[in-house]
Amino acid sequence: MAMTQVASEFARKVQIEAMQTVPPSSVTDPRQICLVSVKDPVGSNIFRGCLNIVLYYNKAGEEDSGWLVAGWIRESLGRALNDQPMLGGRLWRGEDGNGELEMVSNDSGARLVEAKITMTLREFLGLEEREKLEAELVTWKDIDEKNPQFSPLLYVQVTNFQCGGYSIGISSSLLLADLLIMENFLMRWASIQKNLLSINGALKMPTFYLPSLKNTSLSPNSTIIPTPSERSWETKIFKISGDTEIEGAKNELFKRAASLCIEKAERELGSEMSAGFSLFVKESSNVIRVQNCKKNELVKPHLNLSTQVNSLSLDDSGIKELAFYDGNEPVHVSCWIGSVADGLVVAVPSPNGNTSSDINVIVTIPEGKEF
């Protein structure tokens, strides 16, 4: 059976049951603003690219279910967004829609989706095509190019399996990917959820519990048409630390770091970066610069022997132990970059770096393009 047919049949097994918006639980004041400096917004992946994470959980107890988890997420996510309100913000054009692109923490909120699937968790994890089908367990819709202020930057989808197990799918704009995997947002969020459960009693009914609230005559299936976010790219994360001693402007430092990490990713993954790629550079919490680069125009990096480059995959970013309920860690975790048109490099100064030259670099290259 062709993969497209398998995916189509599987998609019919997943049914969206509800969708709601989760804003920060407190008003963000003052608002945070981050300039997104880019010459070619449409061609640079800023409207399309997303980071996807899917965590799979068995039932924590007889009364546990994804419906209960989603109900508590409605409360815990709002509190977690207080710490990182940009995840509940929007991308917009300043100066009444005519200025430069900015991200602003305007408390518009993240989207929370609840779904069910006519399959057990064990059956799904055993599918040969699982990696291709996981796109149905996350929700992502590309940012609207004309009216980006209406598009969420963070989606969470809780999918209930027939056996009582569930998955939590998290999708965020690439502009904010570093907040999820480098700033410990997910750890903080899970900690808030566990604290809420300990205070209110484990598995107590949350205020937002869909089975007791849902109007069966209404269906949210037509309210959103997600953007396909299949796995067709491979990703590595690198941390460059030590005294790089790269002379010149900061932009040149990040380009040389990108060149170094692309070479290393190609060797480790056995795949080749596309001829053109997007480079996202987070210069600070207030400025992100995005540019389209040509691989053959990158300058070879010249780094000191004291420089260390350590690599890991998205799966190794500390989320394999992420528990939203004490003692119930994921039985499986998947991470991938989706909805991108070309290769991608994201460079972010390390939040815990000892020097200004400590850099985290995410490299995404086409899957299966042999090096």
XYZ file of C-alpha atoms in Angstrom:
371
model
C 0.000 0.000 0.000
C 1.376 3.403 -0.990
C 2.499 5.664 1.839
C 0.057 8.407 0.844
C -2.820 5.929 1.040
C -1.667 4.660 4.435
C -1.443 8.227 5.715
C -4.887 9.039 4.336
C -6.469 6.010 6.018
C -4.699 6.777 9.286
C -5.842 10.403 9.216
C -9.437 9.181 9.174
C -8.765 7.340 12.432
C -7.879 10.618 14.196
C -10.847 12.765 15.138
C -10.562 16.298 16.536
C -12.977 16.655 19.453
C -12.304 20.158 20.744
C -10.120 23.204 20.320
C -9.604 26.151 22.662
C -7.227 29.033 23.263
C -4.991 29.142 26.332
C -3.637 32.618 27.171
C -1.158 33.344 29.979
C -2.997 33.235 33.307
C -1.737 36.750 34.125
C -1.609 39.861 31.952
C 1.875 40.404 30.496
C 2.957 43.888 31.505
C 5.104 45.282 30.063
C 4.785 43.431 26.786
C 7.890 41.858 25.290
C 8.789 42.754 21.689
C 11.271 40.943 19.462
C 12.239 42.385 16.078
C 12.362 39.823 13.256
C 14.747 41.348 10.724
C 14.320 39.676 7.329
C 14.538 40.832 3.700
C 12.485 37.974 2.215
C 9.876 36.832 4.769
C 8.025 34.460 2.433
C 11.152 32.694 1.168
C 12.877 32.331 4.538
C 10.700 29.750 6.341
C 9.585 32.162 9.087
C 5.920 31.639 8.197
C 6.224 27.895 7.536
C 8.740 26.125 9.731
C 7.824 24.460 13.020
C 9.385 22.304 15.705
C 7.305 19.211 16.549
C 7.564 17.114 19.706
C 5.339 14.101 20.471
C 5.420 12.443 23.894
C 3.625 9.101 24.369
C 2.278 8.014 27.763
C 0.645 4.908 29.170
C -2.192 5.345 31.654
C -0.870 6.456 35.052
C -3.778 4.748 36.829
C -7.216 3.315 36.290
C -8.871 6.742 36.232
C -6.158 8.423 34.158
C -6.841 9.541 30.590
C -5.763 12.090 28.026
C -9.018 13.947 28.664
C -7.986 14.554 32.282
C -4.458 15.503 31.249
C -5.779 17.997 28.697
C -8.069 19.504 31.324
C -5.153 20.137 33.647
C -3.016 21.369 30.730
C -5.640 24.072 30.209
C -4.603 25.422 33.611
C -0.904 24.529 33.788
C -0.042 25.847 30.317
C -1.563 29.235 31.137
C 0.653 29.484 34.211
C 3.726 28.309 32.302
C 3.149 30.978 29.662
C 3.572 33.595 32.392
C 7.287 32.686 32.372
C 7.598 32.680 28.556
C 4.726 34.905 27.340
C 6.169 35.138 23.829
C 4.931 31.563 23.235
C 1.424 32.927 23.705
C 2.091 35.938 21.505
C 1.858 36.682 17.813
C 3.954 37.759 14.851
C 2.802 41.060 13.353
C 3.911 44.042 11.342
C 4.472 47.110 13.483
C 3.347 50.656 12.728
C -0.265 49.734 12.033
C 0.612 46.814 9.797
C 3.112 48.614 7.588
C 6.317 48.274 9.583
C 8.888 45.554 10.197
C 7.907 42.125 11.452
C 7.873 41.763 15.225
C 6.903 39.127 17.722
C 4.924 40.580 20.592
C 3.719 38.950 23.817
C 0.158 40.212 23.447
C -1.432 37.322 25.418
C -3.404 36.048 22.418
C -2.585 32.548 23.619
C -1.651 29.060 22.441
C -4.083 26.593 20.837
C -5.039 23.451 22.764
C -6.514 20.628 20.658
C -8.131 17.449 22.003
C -8.450 14.405 19.762
C -9.069 10.664 19.819
C -7.867 7.808 17.663
C -9.365 4.388 16.941
C -6.152 2.505 17.722
C -4.240 1.450 20.813
C -0.956 3.095 21.725
C 0.892 -0.193 21.388
C -0.528 -0.752 17.913
C 0.512 2.704 16.787
C 4.061 2.498 18.157
C 4.459 -0.837 16.364
C 3.523 0.519 12.933
C 6.267 0.337 10.326
C 5.142 3.735 9.008
C 4.909 5.356 12.456
C 7.393 8.163 11.807
C 5.477 9.308 8.740
C 2.106 9.072 10.490
C 3.094 11.039 13.581
C 2.200 14.257 11.769
C -1.446 13.472 12.610
C -0.643 13.678 16.325
C 0.413 17.327 16.165
C -1.430 20.423 15.016
C 0.312 23.148 13.094
C -1.001 25.736 10.662
C 1.491 27.918 8.829
C 1.490 31.559 9.888
C -0.686 33.646 7.595
C 1.624 35.718 5.383
C -0.794 38.629 4.965
C -2.259 38.699 8.481
C 0.283 36.981 10.759
C -1.251 38.584 13.864
C -4.069 36.017 13.769
C -1.823 32.931 13.773
C -0.790 31.153 16.997
C 2.902 30.431 17.500
C 2.318 27.402 19.756
C -0.076 24.434 19.436
C -0.620 21.541 21.856
C -2.585 18.442 20.816
C -3.601 15.743 23.312
C -4.662 12.556 21.493
C -6.495 9.745 23.328
C -5.784 6.166 22.249
C -8.358 3.382 22.688
C -6.326 1.718 25.421
C -6.390 4.794 27.674
C -2.893 5.863 26.736
C -2.375 9.247 25.154
C 0.107 11.449 23.357
C 0.957 15.104 23.864
C 1.993 16.756 20.604
C 3.674 20.161 20.815
C 4.343 22.371 17.790
C 5.941 25.810 17.840
C 7.166 28.337 15.307
C 10.867 28.009 14.531
C 11.222 31.583 15.762
C 10.573 30.236 19.275
C 12.053 26.741 19.043
C 14.933 27.621 21.357
C 12.482 28.403 24.186
C 11.231 24.808 24.105
C 14.497 22.892 23.854
C 17.090 25.247 25.375
C 15.261 27.374 27.940
C 13.630 24.533 29.927
C 10.081 25.745 29.216
C 8.795 22.178 28.899
C 10.382 21.153 32.208
C 8.864 24.161 33.937
C 5.450 23.482 32.433
C 5.483 19.802 33.479
C 6.525 20.841 36.998
C 3.583 23.249 37.234
C 1.199 20.501 36.107
C 2.510 18.061 38.714
C 2.235 20.718 41.438
C -1.387 21.385 40.473
C -2.149 17.674 40.746
C -0.458 17.369 44.128
C -2.374 20.359 45.503
C -5.764 19.343 44.110
C -5.397 15.599 44.480
C -4.091 13.264 41.813
C -6.456 12.802 38.885
C -9.159 15.007 40.428
C -11.600 16.300 37.841
C -10.274 19.551 36.293
C -12.581 22.482 35.545
C -12.113 21.959 31.806
C -13.003 18.268 31.341
C -14.220 17.695 27.797
C -16.417 14.602 28.304
C -18.622 16.577 30.697
C -18.601 19.775 28.614
C -18.779 18.673 24.982
C -21.893 19.412 22.944
C -22.084 16.380 20.664
C -24.017 18.358 18.057
C -20.991 20.540 17.381
C -17.759 19.510 15.690
C -14.557 21.590 15.449
C -13.226 19.573 12.515
C -13.945 22.345 10.019
C -12.469 25.170 12.095
C -8.857 24.555 11.091
C -7.063 22.889 8.196
C -3.601 21.950 9.546
C -0.487 22.293 7.426
C 1.103 18.877 6.723
C 4.111 18.478 8.986
C 5.573 15.175 7.827
C 9.057 14.004 8.640
C 11.198 14.627 5.569
C 14.167 16.318 7.250
C 16.902 15.255 9.672
C 18.035 17.459 12.527
C 21.072 17.741 14.768
C 21.814 20.143 17.613
C 25.347 21.380 18.302
C 26.843 23.328 21.149
C 29.972 25.307 20.331
C 31.878 26.293 23.440
C 35.289 27.666 24.215
C 37.306 30.537 22.798
C 36.359 30.679 19.106
C 38.302 33.901 18.421
C 36.390 34.634 15.234
C 37.156 38.172 14.208
C 34.635 40.507 12.608
C 30.991 41.286 13.163
C 28.692 39.074 15.184
C 26.822 38.118 12.007
C 30.059 36.680 10.592
C 30.578 34.629 13.750
C 27.178 32.996 13.368
C 27.766 32.298 9.666
C 31.051 30.582 10.415
C 29.382 28.623 13.212
C 26.673 27.577 10.751
C 29.297 26.429 8.241
C 31.083 24.366 10.889
C 27.890 22.676 12.088
C 26.563 21.993 8.575
C 29.767 20.111 7.768
C 29.521 18.124 10.990
C 25.812 17.353 10.482
C 26.446 16.130 6.935
C 29.128 13.732 8.174
C 27.076 12.405 11.081
C 23.776 12.045 9.195
C 25.239 10.966 5.866
C 23.044 13.508 4.080
C 23.785 16.736 2.237
C 22.520 20.225 3.019
C 20.462 21.794 0.237
C 22.181 24.401 -1.939
C 20.146 27.176 -0.338
C 19.043 27.362 3.277
C 17.570 29.773 5.822
C 19.743 31.047 8.673
C 17.947 32.197 11.835
C 20.216 34.084 14.242
C 18.859 35.015 17.652
C 21.175 37.872 18.537
C 19.289 38.586 21.762
C 15.824 38.241 23.278
C 14.919 41.409 21.349
C 16.331 40.676 17.872
C 16.189 37.730 15.469
C 17.862 38.109 12.074
C 16.830 35.817 9.242
C 18.567 35.532 5.903
C 18.707 33.217 2.915
C 22.178 31.734 2.435
C 23.967 29.747 -0.259
C 25.962 26.794 0.954
C 28.758 27.354 -1.560
C 29.205 30.942 -0.339
C 29.922 30.057 3.282
C 33.435 30.763 4.533
C 35.302 27.853 6.079
C 35.562 28.369 9.854
C 38.980 28.789 11.482
C 38.629 27.951 15.143
C 41.105 27.470 17.969
C 41.937 24.013 19.254
C 40.289 25.075 22.532
C 36.922 25.234 20.790
C 34.629 22.271 21.512
C 31.736 21.213 19.288
C 29.377 18.695 20.887
C 26.469 17.192 18.977
C 23.186 15.601 19.979
C 19.799 14.896 18.429
C 16.506 16.531 19.313
C 15.637 13.355 21.212
C 18.618 14.012 23.512
C 17.472 17.468 24.602
C 16.222 16.359 28.034
C 12.589 15.609 27.163
C 12.686 11.822 27.363
C 12.026 12.054 31.111
C 9.322 14.716 30.807
C 6.478 13.657 33.130
C 3.234 15.616 33.475
C 2.173 13.193 36.197
C 4.634 11.962 38.849
C 6.169 8.633 37.904
C 4.618 8.482 34.436
C 7.457 9.209 32.026
C 7.044 8.907 28.250
C 7.287 5.439 26.751
C 8.485 7.079 23.552
C 9.424 10.568 22.339
C 9.699 11.882 18.786
C 11.047 15.253 17.615
C 11.385 16.722 14.155
C 11.398 19.953 12.183
C 8.468 20.171 9.791
C 6.823 22.389 7.192
C 10.081 23.823 5.831
C 10.826 24.441 2.168
C 14.654 24.352 2.234
C 17.475 23.548 4.620
C 17.559 25.378 7.932
C 20.108 26.569 10.491
C 19.115 28.210 13.784
C 21.912 29.796 15.841
C 21.249 30.888 19.421
C 23.702 32.137 22.066
C 23.740 29.615 24.890
C 21.667 30.886 27.849
C 24.076 29.118 30.211
C 27.248 29.898 28.328
C 30.295 31.142 30.183
C 31.357 33.393 27.316
C 29.654 35.402 24.625
C 30.914 32.925 22.026
C 29.038 29.893 23.393
C 26.503 29.083 20.672
C 23.748 26.495 20.220
C 23.140 25.582 16.576
C 20.212 23.573 15.154
C 20.867 22.144 11.668
C 18.068 20.629 9.552
C 18.922 19.012 6.221
C 16.893 16.992 3.675
C 16.389 13.351 4.625
C 17.761 10.779 2.232
C 19.865 13.169 0.132
C 23.116 11.216 0.278
C 26.291 13.075 1.157
